[in-house]
């Protein structure tokens, strides 16, 4: 597959198999382990689950003690 057919980092990279194409949506893009995804194609959305809200990071009880 050539680079011209792959989605950009500002586009959803979810492969829509029934249509044999990438989603390529550009609104609300976030990076996940499988790549950049729009809100419809996040890992949670594809499983029918609610999106986990982003938080401030590690809770205080999880910090390394010196």
PDB file of N, CA, C and O in Angstrom:
ATOM      1  N   UNK A   1       0.856  -1.180   0.000  1.00  0.00           N
ATOM      2  CA  UNK A   1       0.000   0.000   0.000  1.00  0.00           C
ATOM      3  C   UNK A   1       0.895   1.234   0.000  1.00  0.00           C
ATOM      4  O   UNK A   1       1.827   1.340   0.772  1.00  0.00           O
ATOM      5  N   UNK A   2       0.611   2.159  -0.859  1.00  0.00           N
ATOM      6  CA  UNK A   2       1.432   3.357  -0.950  1.00  0.00           C
ATOM      7  C   UNK A   2       1.044   4.357   0.135  1.00  0.00           C
ATOM      8  O   UNK A   2      -0.049   4.298   0.693  1.00  0.00           O
ATOM      9  N   UNK A   3       1.944   5.279   0.405  1.00  0.00           N
ATOM     10  CA  UNK A   3       1.689   6.288   1.427  1.00  0.00           C
ATOM     11  C   UNK A   3       0.537   7.212   1.041  1.00  0.00           C
ATOM     12  O   UNK A   3      -0.100   7.796   1.903  1.00  0.00           O
ATOM     13  N   UNK A   4       0.247   7.356  -0.232  1.00  0.00           N
ATOM     14  CA  UNK A   4      -0.829   8.255  -0.654  1.00  0.00           C
ATOM     15  C   UNK A   4      -2.208   7.702  -0.308  1.00  0.00           C
ATOM     16  O   UNK A   4      -3.176   8.451  -0.271  1.00  0.00           O
ATOM     17  N   UNK A   5      -2.322   6.392  -0.073  1.00  0.00           N
ATOM     18  CA  UNK A   5      -3.622   5.805   0.272  1.00  0.00           C
ATOM     19  C   UNK A   5      -3.830   5.715   1.769  1.00  0.00           C
ATOM     20  O   UNK A   5      -4.936   5.459   2.222  1.00  0.00           O
ATOM     21  N   UNK A   6      -2.792   5.903   2.547  1.00  0.00           N
ATOM     22  CA  UNK A   6      -2.913   5.853   4.002  1.00  0.00           C
ATOM     23  C   UNK A   6      -3.399   7.192   4.541  1.00  0.00           C
ATOM     24  O   UNK A   6      -3.058   8.240   4.000  1.00  0.00           O
ATOM     25  N   UNK A   7      -4.194   7.169   5.638  1.00  0.00           N
ATOM     26  CA  UNK A   7      -4.674   8.436   6.205  1.00  0.00           C
ATOM     27  C   UNK A   7      -3.547   9.217   6.875  1.00  0.00           C
ATOM     28  O   UNK A   7      -2.538   8.645   7.310  1.00  0.00           O
ATOM     29  N   UNK A   8      -3.725  10.516   6.954  1.00  0.00           N
ATOM     30  CA  UNK A   8      -2.759  11.389   7.621  1.00  0.00           C
ATOM     31  C   UNK A   8      -2.940  11.300   9.126  1.00  0.00           C
ATOM     32  O   UNK A   8      -3.922  10.754   9.620  1.00  0.00           O
ATOM     33  N   UNK A   9      -2.020  11.897   9.888  1.00  0.00           N
ATOM     34  CA  UNK A   9      -2.121  11.894  11.346  1.00  0.00           C
ATOM     35  C   UNK A   9      -3.285  12.736  11.843  1.00  0.00           C
ATOM     36  O   UNK A   9      -3.649  12.651  12.993  1.00  0.00           O
ATOM     37  N   UNK A  10      -3.869  13.526  10.992  1.00  0.00           N
ATOM     38  CA  UNK A  10      -5.017  14.342  11.380  1.00  0.00           C
ATOM     39  C   UNK A  10      -6.323  13.729  10.890  1.00  0.00           C
ATOM     40  O   UNK A  10      -7.351  14.386  10.875  1.00  0.00           O
ATOM     41  N   UNK A  11      -6.260  12.448  10.479  1.00  0.00           N
ATOM     42  CA  UNK A  11      -7.441  11.751   9.983  1.00  0.00           C
ATOM     43  C   UNK A  11      -7.600  10.420  10.702  1.00  0.00           C
ATOM     44  O   UNK A  11      -6.617   9.813  11.122  1.00  0.00           O
ATOM     45  N   UNK A  12      -8.838   9.963  10.804  1.00  0.00           N
ATOM     46  CA  UNK A  12      -9.117   8.668  11.421  1.00  0.00           C
ATOM     47  C   UNK A  12      -8.545   7.558  10.544  1.00  0.00           C
ATOM     48  O   UNK A  12      -8.786   7.521   9.339  1.00  0.00           O
ATOM     49  N   UNK A  13      -7.811   6.648  11.151  1.00  0.00           N
ATOM     50  CA  UNK A  13      -7.188   5.562  10.412  1.00  0.00           C
ATOM     51  C   UNK A  13      -7.932   4.247  10.523  1.00  0.00           C
ATOM     52  O   UNK A  13      -7.372   3.200  10.220  1.00  0.00           O
ATOM     53  N   UNK A  14      -9.199   4.278  10.924  1.00  0.00           N
ATOM     54  CA  UNK A  14      -9.975   3.045  11.047  1.00  0.00           C
ATOM     55  C   UNK A  14     -10.318   2.503   9.663  1.00  0.00           C
ATOM     56  O   UNK A  14     -10.807   3.226   8.800  1.00  0.00           O
ATOM     57  N   UNK A  15     -10.059   1.207   9.446  1.00  0.00           N
ATOM     58  CA  UNK A  15     -10.371   0.568   8.174  1.00  0.00           C
ATOM     59  C   UNK A  15     -11.817   0.093   8.191  1.00  0.00           C
ATOM     60  O   UNK A  15     -12.228  -0.683   9.040  1.00  0.00           O
ATOM     61  N   UNK A  16     -12.618   0.557   7.238  1.00  0.00           N
ATOM     62  CA  UNK A  16     -14.008   0.134   7.104  1.00  0.00           C
ATOM     63  C   UNK A  16     -14.022  -0.967   6.053  1.00  0.00           C
ATOM     64  O   UNK A  16     -13.971  -0.708   4.847  1.00  0.00           O
ATOM     65  N   UNK A  17     -14.056  -2.202   6.511  1.00  0.00           N
ATOM     66  CA  UNK A  17     -13.923  -3.354   5.623  1.00  0.00           C
ATOM     67  C   UNK A  17     -15.043  -3.488   4.614  1.00  0.00           C
ATOM     68  O   UNK A  17     -14.800  -3.856   3.466  1.00  0.00           O
ATOM     69  N   UNK A  18     -16.286  -3.212   5.007  1.00  0.00           N
ATOM     70  CA  UNK A  18     -17.415  -3.348   4.089  1.00  0.00           C
ATOM     71  C   UNK A  18     -17.305  -2.405   2.893  1.00  0.00           C
ATOM     72  O   UNK A  18     -17.811  -2.702   1.814  1.00  0.00           O
ATOM     73  N   UNK A  19     -16.648  -1.267   3.106  1.00  0.00           N
ATOM     74  CA  UNK A  19     -16.514  -0.271   2.048  1.00  0.00           C
ATOM     75  C   UNK A  19     -15.111  -0.258   1.441  1.00  0.00           C
ATOM     76  O   UNK A  19     -14.838   0.512   0.525  1.00  0.00           O
ATOM     77  N   UNK A  20     -14.206  -1.092   1.980  1.00  0.00           N
ATOM     78  CA  UNK A  20     -12.812  -1.191   1.515  1.00  0.00           C
ATOM     79  C   UNK A  20     -12.129   0.170   1.459  1.00  0.00           C
ATOM     80  O   UNK A  20     -11.533   0.558   0.456  1.00  0.00           O
ATOM     81  N   UNK A  21     -12.245   0.910   2.590  1.00  0.00           N
ATOM     82  CA  UNK A  21     -11.615   2.230   2.654  1.00  0.00           C
ATOM     83  C   UNK A  21     -11.360   2.598   4.113  1.00  0.00           C
ATOM     84  O   UNK A  21     -11.892   1.985   5.025  1.00  0.00           O
ATOM     85  N   UNK A  22     -10.505   3.627   4.309  1.00  0.00           N
ATOM     86  CA  UNK A  22     -10.287   4.195   5.630  1.00  0.00           C
ATOM     87  C   UNK A  22     -11.375   5.218   5.925  1.00  0.00           C
ATOM     88  O   UNK A  22     -11.934   5.816   5.005  1.00  0.00           O
ATOM     89  N   UNK A  23     -11.658   5.450   7.193  1.00  0.00           N
ATOM     90  CA  UNK A  23     -12.671   6.424   7.593  1.00  0.00           C
ATOM     91  C   UNK A  23     -12.258   7.828   7.159  1.00  0.00           C
ATOM     92  O   UNK A  23     -13.035   8.542   6.543  1.00  0.00           O
ATOM     93  N   UNK A  24     -11.069   8.263   7.526  1.00  0.00           N
ATOM     94  CA  UNK A  24     -10.497   9.574   7.176  1.00  0.00           C
ATOM     95  C   UNK A  24     -11.242  10.785   7.734  1.00  0.00           C
ATOM     96  O   UNK A  24     -11.081  11.895   7.247  1.00  0.00           O
ATOM     97  N   UNK A  25     -12.104  10.592   8.742  1.00  0.00           N
ATOM     98  CA  UNK A  25     -12.753  11.738   9.385  1.00  0.00           C
ATOM     99  C   UNK A  25     -11.676  12.596  10.037  1.00  0.00           C
ATOM    100  O   UNK A  25     -10.633  12.095  10.458  1.00  0.00           O
ATOM    101  N   UNK A  26     -11.921  13.891  10.132  1.00  0.00           N
ATOM    102  CA  UNK A  26     -10.893  14.772  10.684  1.00  0.00           C
ATOM    103  C   UNK A  26     -11.363  15.553  11.906  1.00  0.00           C
ATOM    104  O   UNK A  26     -10.615  16.362  12.437  1.00  0.00           O
ATOM    105  N   UNK A  27     -12.586  15.333  12.368  1.00  0.00           N
ATOM    106  CA  UNK A  27     -13.101  16.034  13.542  1.00  0.00           C
ATOM    107  C   UNK A  27     -12.946  15.186  14.801  1.00  0.00           C
ATOM    108  O   UNK A  27     -13.302  14.011  14.804  1.00  0.00           O
ATOM    109  N   UNK A  28     -12.419  15.766  15.865  1.00  0.00           N
ATOM    110  CA  UNK A  28     -12.307  15.086  17.150  1.00  0.00           C
ATOM    111  C   UNK A  28     -11.287  13.967  17.170  1.00  0.00           C
ATOM    112  O   UNK A  28     -11.423  13.012  17.923  1.00  0.00           O
ATOM    113  N   UNK A  29     -10.249  14.054  16.382  1.00  0.00           N
ATOM    114  CA  UNK A  29      -9.242  12.996  16.282  1.00  0.00           C
ATOM    115  C   UNK A  29      -8.390  12.944  17.549  1.00  0.00           C
ATOM    116  O   UNK A  29      -7.953  13.968  18.058  1.00  0.00           O
ATOM    117  N   UNK A  30      -8.201  11.723  18.071  1.00  0.00           N
ATOM    118  CA  UNK A  30      -7.311  11.482  19.220  1.00  0.00           C
ATOM    119  C   UNK A  30      -6.452  10.273  18.913  1.00  0.00           C
ATOM    120  O   UNK A  30      -6.831   9.406  18.127  1.00  0.00           O
ATOM    121  N   UNK A  31      -5.286  10.209  19.528  1.00  0.00           N
ATOM    122  CA  UNK A  31      -4.388   9.079  19.294  1.00  0.00           C
ATOM    123  C   UNK A  31      -4.638   7.978  20.310  1.00  0.00           C
ATOM    124  O   UNK A  31      -4.722   8.234  21.510  1.00  0.00           O
ATOM    125  N   UNK A  32      -4.777   6.760  19.837  1.00  0.00           N
ATOM    126  CA  UNK A  32      -4.937   5.565  20.659  1.00  0.00           C
ATOM    127  C   UNK A  32      -3.853   4.581  20.235  1.00  0.00           C
ATOM    128  O   UNK A  32      -3.152   4.806  19.251  1.00  0.00           O
ATOM    129  N   UNK A  33      -3.710   3.471  20.946  1.00  0.00           N
ATOM    130  CA  UNK A  33      -2.699   2.482  20.587  1.00  0.00           C
ATOM    131  C   UNK A  33      -2.835   1.991  19.140  1.00  0.00           C
ATOM    132  O   UNK A  33      -1.834   1.859  18.453  1.00  0.00           O
ATOM    133  N   UNK A  34      -4.053   1.742  18.642  1.00  0.00           N
ATOM    134  CA  UNK A  34      -4.143   1.303  17.249  1.00  0.00           C
ATOM    135  C   UNK A  34      -3.956   2.423  16.231  1.00  0.00           C
ATOM    136  O   UNK A  34      -3.914   2.171  15.048  1.00  0.00           O
ATOM    137  N   UNK A  35      -3.860   3.660  16.679  1.00  0.00           N
ATOM    138  CA  UNK A  35      -3.646   4.787  15.768  1.00  0.00           C
ATOM    139  C   UNK A  35      -4.590   5.935  16.065  1.00  0.00           C
ATOM    140  O   UNK A  35      -5.233   5.985  17.107  1.00  0.00           O
ATOM    141  N   UNK A  36      -4.676   6.854  15.122  1.00  0.00           N
ATOM    142  CA  UNK A  36      -5.549   8.018  15.276  1.00  0.00           C
ATOM    143  C   UNK A  36      -6.976   7.602  14.949  1.00  0.00           C
ATOM    144  O   UNK A  36      -7.221   6.920  13.951  1.00  0.00           O
ATOM    145  N   UNK A  37      -7.925   8.005  15.818  1.00  0.00           N
ATOM    146  CA  UNK A  37      -9.316   7.602  15.654  1.00  0.00           C
ATOM    147  C   UNK A  37     -10.264   8.763  15.898  1.00  0.00           C
ATOM    148  O   UNK A  37     -10.022   9.619  16.750  1.00  0.00           O
ATOM    149  N   UNK A  38     -11.387   8.762  15.156  1.00  0.00           N
ATOM    150  CA  UNK A  38     -12.462   9.724  15.380  1.00  0.00           C
ATOM    151  C   UNK A  38     -13.340   9.189  16.513  1.00  0.00           C
ATOM    152  O   UNK A  38     -13.196   8.030  16.912  1.00  0.00           O
ATOM    153  N   UNK A  39     -14.256   9.987  17.059  1.00  0.00           N
ATOM    154  CA  UNK A  39     -15.090   9.518  18.166  1.00  0.00           C
ATOM    155  C   UNK A  39     -15.919   8.268  17.848  1.00  0.00           C
ATOM    156  O   UNK A  39     -16.205   7.473  18.730  1.00  0.00           O
ATOM    157  N   UNK A  40     -16.283   8.036  16.601  1.00  0.00           N
ATOM    158  CA  UNK A  40     -17.062   6.854  16.236  1.00  0.00           C
ATOM    159  C   UNK A  40     -16.241   5.582  16.207  1.00  0.00           C
ATOM    160  O   UNK A  40     -16.782   4.483  16.294  1.00  0.00           O
ATOM    161  N   UNK A  41     -14.918   5.711  16.061  1.00  0.00           N
ATOM    162  CA  UNK A  41     -14.076   4.538  15.888  1.00  0.00           C
ATOM    163  C   UNK A  41     -13.025   4.356  16.976  1.00  0.00           C
ATOM    164  O   UNK A  41     -12.008   3.709  16.743  1.00  0.00           O
ATOM    165  N   UNK A  42     -13.258   4.915  18.155  1.00  0.00           N
ATOM    166  CA  UNK A  42     -12.343   4.666  19.273  1.00  0.00           C
ATOM    167  C   UNK A  42     -12.484   3.207  19.686  1.00  0.00           C
ATOM    168  O   UNK A  42     -13.505   2.572  19.402  1.00  0.00           O
ATOM    169  N   UNK A  43     -11.493   2.630  20.362  1.00  0.00           N
ATOM    170  CA  UNK A  43     -11.619   1.242  20.814  1.00  0.00           C
ATOM    171  C   UNK A  43     -12.870   1.007  21.660  1.00  0.00           C
ATOM    172  O   UNK A  43     -13.554  -0.007  21.492  1.00  0.00           O
ATOM    173  N   UNK A  44     -13.207   1.944  22.541  1.00  0.00           N
ATOM    174  CA  UNK A  44     -14.401   1.791  23.381  1.00  0.00           C
ATOM    175  C   UNK A  44     -15.670   1.864  22.535  1.00  0.00           C
ATOM    176  O   UNK A  44     -16.603   1.083  22.731  1.00  0.00           O
ATOM    177  N   UNK A  45     -15.727   2.783  21.585  1.00  0.00           N
ATOM    178  CA  UNK A  45     -16.912   2.936  20.740  1.00  0.00           C
ATOM    179  C   UNK A  45     -17.148   1.686  19.896  1.00  0.00           C
ATOM    180  O   UNK A  45     -18.285   1.263  19.716  1.00  0.00           O
ATOM    181  N   UNK A  46     -16.086   1.086  19.403  1.00  0.00           N
ATOM    182  CA  UNK A  46     -16.228  -0.119  18.599  1.00  0.00           C
ATOM    183  C   UNK A  46     -16.727  -1.305  19.423  1.00  0.00           C
ATOM    184  O   UNK A  46     -17.314  -2.237  18.883  1.00  0.00           O
ATOM    185  N   UNK A  47     -16.502  -1.260  20.743  1.00  0.00           N
ATOM    186  CA  UNK A  47     -16.991  -2.314  21.640  1.00  0.00           C
ATOM    187  C   UNK A  47     -18.355  -1.977  22.224  1.00  0.00           C
ATOM    188  O   UNK A  47     -18.897  -2.739  23.007  1.00  0.00           O
ATOM    189  N   UNK A  48     -18.906  -0.813  21.873  1.00  0.00           N
ATOM    190  CA  UNK A  48     -20.202  -0.402  22.381  1.00  0.00           C
ATOM    191  C   UNK A  48     -20.172   0.114  23.800  1.00  0.00           C
ATOM    192  O   UNK A  48     -21.193   0.149  24.476  1.00  0.00           O
ATOM    193  N   UNK A  49     -19.005   0.545  24.267  1.00  0.00           N
ATOM    194  CA  UNK A  49     -18.836   1.058  25.628  1.00  0.00           C
ATOM    195  C   UNK A  49     -18.706   2.574  25.617  1.00  0.00           C
ATOM    196  O   UNK A  49     -18.379   3.169  24.595  1.00  0.00           O
ATOM    197  N   UNK A  50     -18.930   3.178  26.776  1.00  0.00           N
ATOM    198  CA  UNK A  50     -18.743   4.625  26.924  1.00  0.00           C
ATOM    199  C   UNK A  50     -17.251   4.945  26.935  1.00  0.00           C
ATOM    200  O   UNK A  50     -16.429   4.147  27.394  1.00  0.00           O
ATOM    201  N   UNK A  51     -16.918   6.115  26.450  1.00  0.00           N
ATOM    202  CA  UNK A  51     -15.520   6.549  26.421  1.00  0.00           C
ATOM    203  C   UNK A  51     -15.047   6.884  27.829  1.00  0.00           C
ATOM    204  O   UNK A  51     -15.766   7.515  28.598  1.00  0.00           O
ATOM    205  N   UNK A  52     -13.851   6.465  28.162  1.00  0.00           N
ATOM    206  CA  UNK A  52     -13.269   6.767  29.466  1.00  0.00           C
ATOM    207  C   UNK A  52     -12.809   8.218  29.451  1.00  0.00           C
ATOM    208  O   UNK A  52     -12.053   8.612  28.560  1.00  0.00           O
ATOM    209  N   UNK A  53     -13.278   9.036  30.397  1.00  0.00           N
ATOM    210  CA  UNK A  53     -12.852  10.444  30.389  1.00  0.00           C
ATOM    211  C   UNK A  53     -11.368  10.567  30.721  1.00  0.00           C
ATOM    212  O   UNK A  53     -10.839   9.802  31.529  1.00  0.00           O
ATOM    213  N   UNK A  54     -10.709  11.499  30.067  1.00  0.00           N
ATOM    214  CA  UNK A  54      -9.296  11.710  30.358  1.00  0.00           C
ATOM    215  C   UNK A  54      -9.158  12.377  31.714  1.00  0.00           C
ATOM    216  O   UNK A  54      -9.990  13.180  32.114  1.00  0.00           O
ATOM    217  N   UNK A  55      -8.123  12.019  32.422  1.00  0.00           N
ATOM    218  CA  UNK A  55      -7.918  12.547  33.763  1.00  0.00           C
ATOM    219  C   UNK A  55      -6.588  13.246  33.890  1.00  0.00           C
ATOM    220  O   UNK A  55      -5.859  13.415  32.919  1.00  0.00           O
ATOM    221  N   UNK A  56      -6.234  13.634  35.114  1.00  0.00           N
ATOM    222  CA  UNK A  56      -5.008  14.390  35.332  1.00  0.00           C
ATOM    223  C   UNK A  56      -3.744  13.536  35.306  1.00  0.00           C
ATOM    224  O   UNK A  56      -2.654  14.058  35.314  1.00  0.00           O
ATOM    225  N   UNK A  57      -3.866  12.234  35.297  1.00  0.00           N
ATOM    226  CA  UNK A  57      -2.686  11.373  35.321  1.00  0.00           C
ATOM    227  C   UNK A  57      -2.767  10.379  36.454  1.00  0.00           C
ATOM    228  O   UNK A  57      -3.849  10.004  36.904  1.00  0.00           O
ATOM    229  N   UNK A  58      -1.614   9.948  36.942  1.00  0.00           N
ATOM    230  CA  UNK A  58      -1.564   8.965  38.015  1.00  0.00           C
ATOM    231  C   UNK A  58      -2.150   9.527  39.304  1.00  0.00           C
ATOM    232  O   UNK A  58      -1.852  10.656  39.667  1.00  0.00           O
ATOM    233  N   UNK A  59      -2.963   8.755  40.012  1.00  0.00           N
ATOM    234  CA  UNK A  59      -3.444   9.195  41.319  1.00  0.00           C
ATOM    235  C   UNK A  59      -2.268   9.318  42.299  1.00  0.00           C
ATOM    236  O   UNK A  59      -1.238   8.675  42.130  1.00  0.00           O
ATOM    237  N   UNK A  60      -2.429  10.100  43.313  1.00  0.00           N
ATOM    238  CA  UNK A  60      -1.356  10.360  44.271  1.00  0.00           C
ATOM    239  C   UNK A  60      -0.867   9.085  44.949  1.00  0.00           C
ATOM    240  O   UNK A  60       0.311   8.920  45.217  1.00  0.00           O
ATOM    241  N   UNK A  61      -1.768   8.116  45.203  1.00  0.00           N
ATOM    242  CA  UNK A  61      -1.360   6.885  45.873  1.00  0.00           C
ATOM    243  C   UNK A  61      -0.542   5.982  44.962  1.00  0.00           C
ATOM    244  O   UNK A  61       0.056   5.027  45.415  1.00  0.00           O
ATOM    245  N   UNK A  62      -0.444   6.282  43.666  1.00  0.00           N
ATOM    246  CA  UNK A  62       0.315   5.456  42.731  1.00  0.00           C
ATOM    247  C   UNK A  62       1.715   6.014  42.467  1.00  0.00           C
ATOM    248  O   UNK A  62       2.485   5.388  41.758  1.00  0.00           O
ATOM    249  N   UNK A  63       2.041   7.157  43.027  1.00  0.00           N
ATOM    250  CA  UNK A  63       3.349   7.744  42.790  1.00  0.00           C
ATOM    251  C   UNK A  63       4.415   6.947  43.520  1.00  0.00           C
ATOM    252  O   UNK A  63       4.199   6.373  44.580  1.00  0.00           O
ATOM    253  N   UNK A  64       5.602   6.914  42.937  1.00  0.00           N
ATOM    254  CA  UNK A  64       6.729   6.191  43.537  1.00  0.00           C
ATOM    255  C   UNK A  64       7.178   6.935  44.800  1.00  0.00           C
ATOM    256  O   UNK A  64       7.246   8.160  44.855  1.00  0.00           O
ATOM    257  N   UNK A  65       7.450   6.180  45.810  1.00  0.00           N
ATOM    258  CA  UNK A  65       7.935   6.765  47.069  1.00  0.00           C
ATOM    259  C   UNK A  65       9.466   6.749  47.065  1.00  0.00           C
ATOM    260  O   UNK A  65      10.081   5.737  46.764  1.00  0.00           O
ATOM    261  N   UNK A  66      10.072   7.845  47.393  1.00  0.00           N
ATOM    262  CA  UNK A  66      11.533   7.936  47.391  1.00  0.00           C
ATOM    263  C   UNK A  66      12.120   7.572  48.726  1.00  0.00           C
ATOM    264  O   UNK A  66      11.556   7.570  49.743  1.00  0.00           O
TER     265      UNK A  66
END
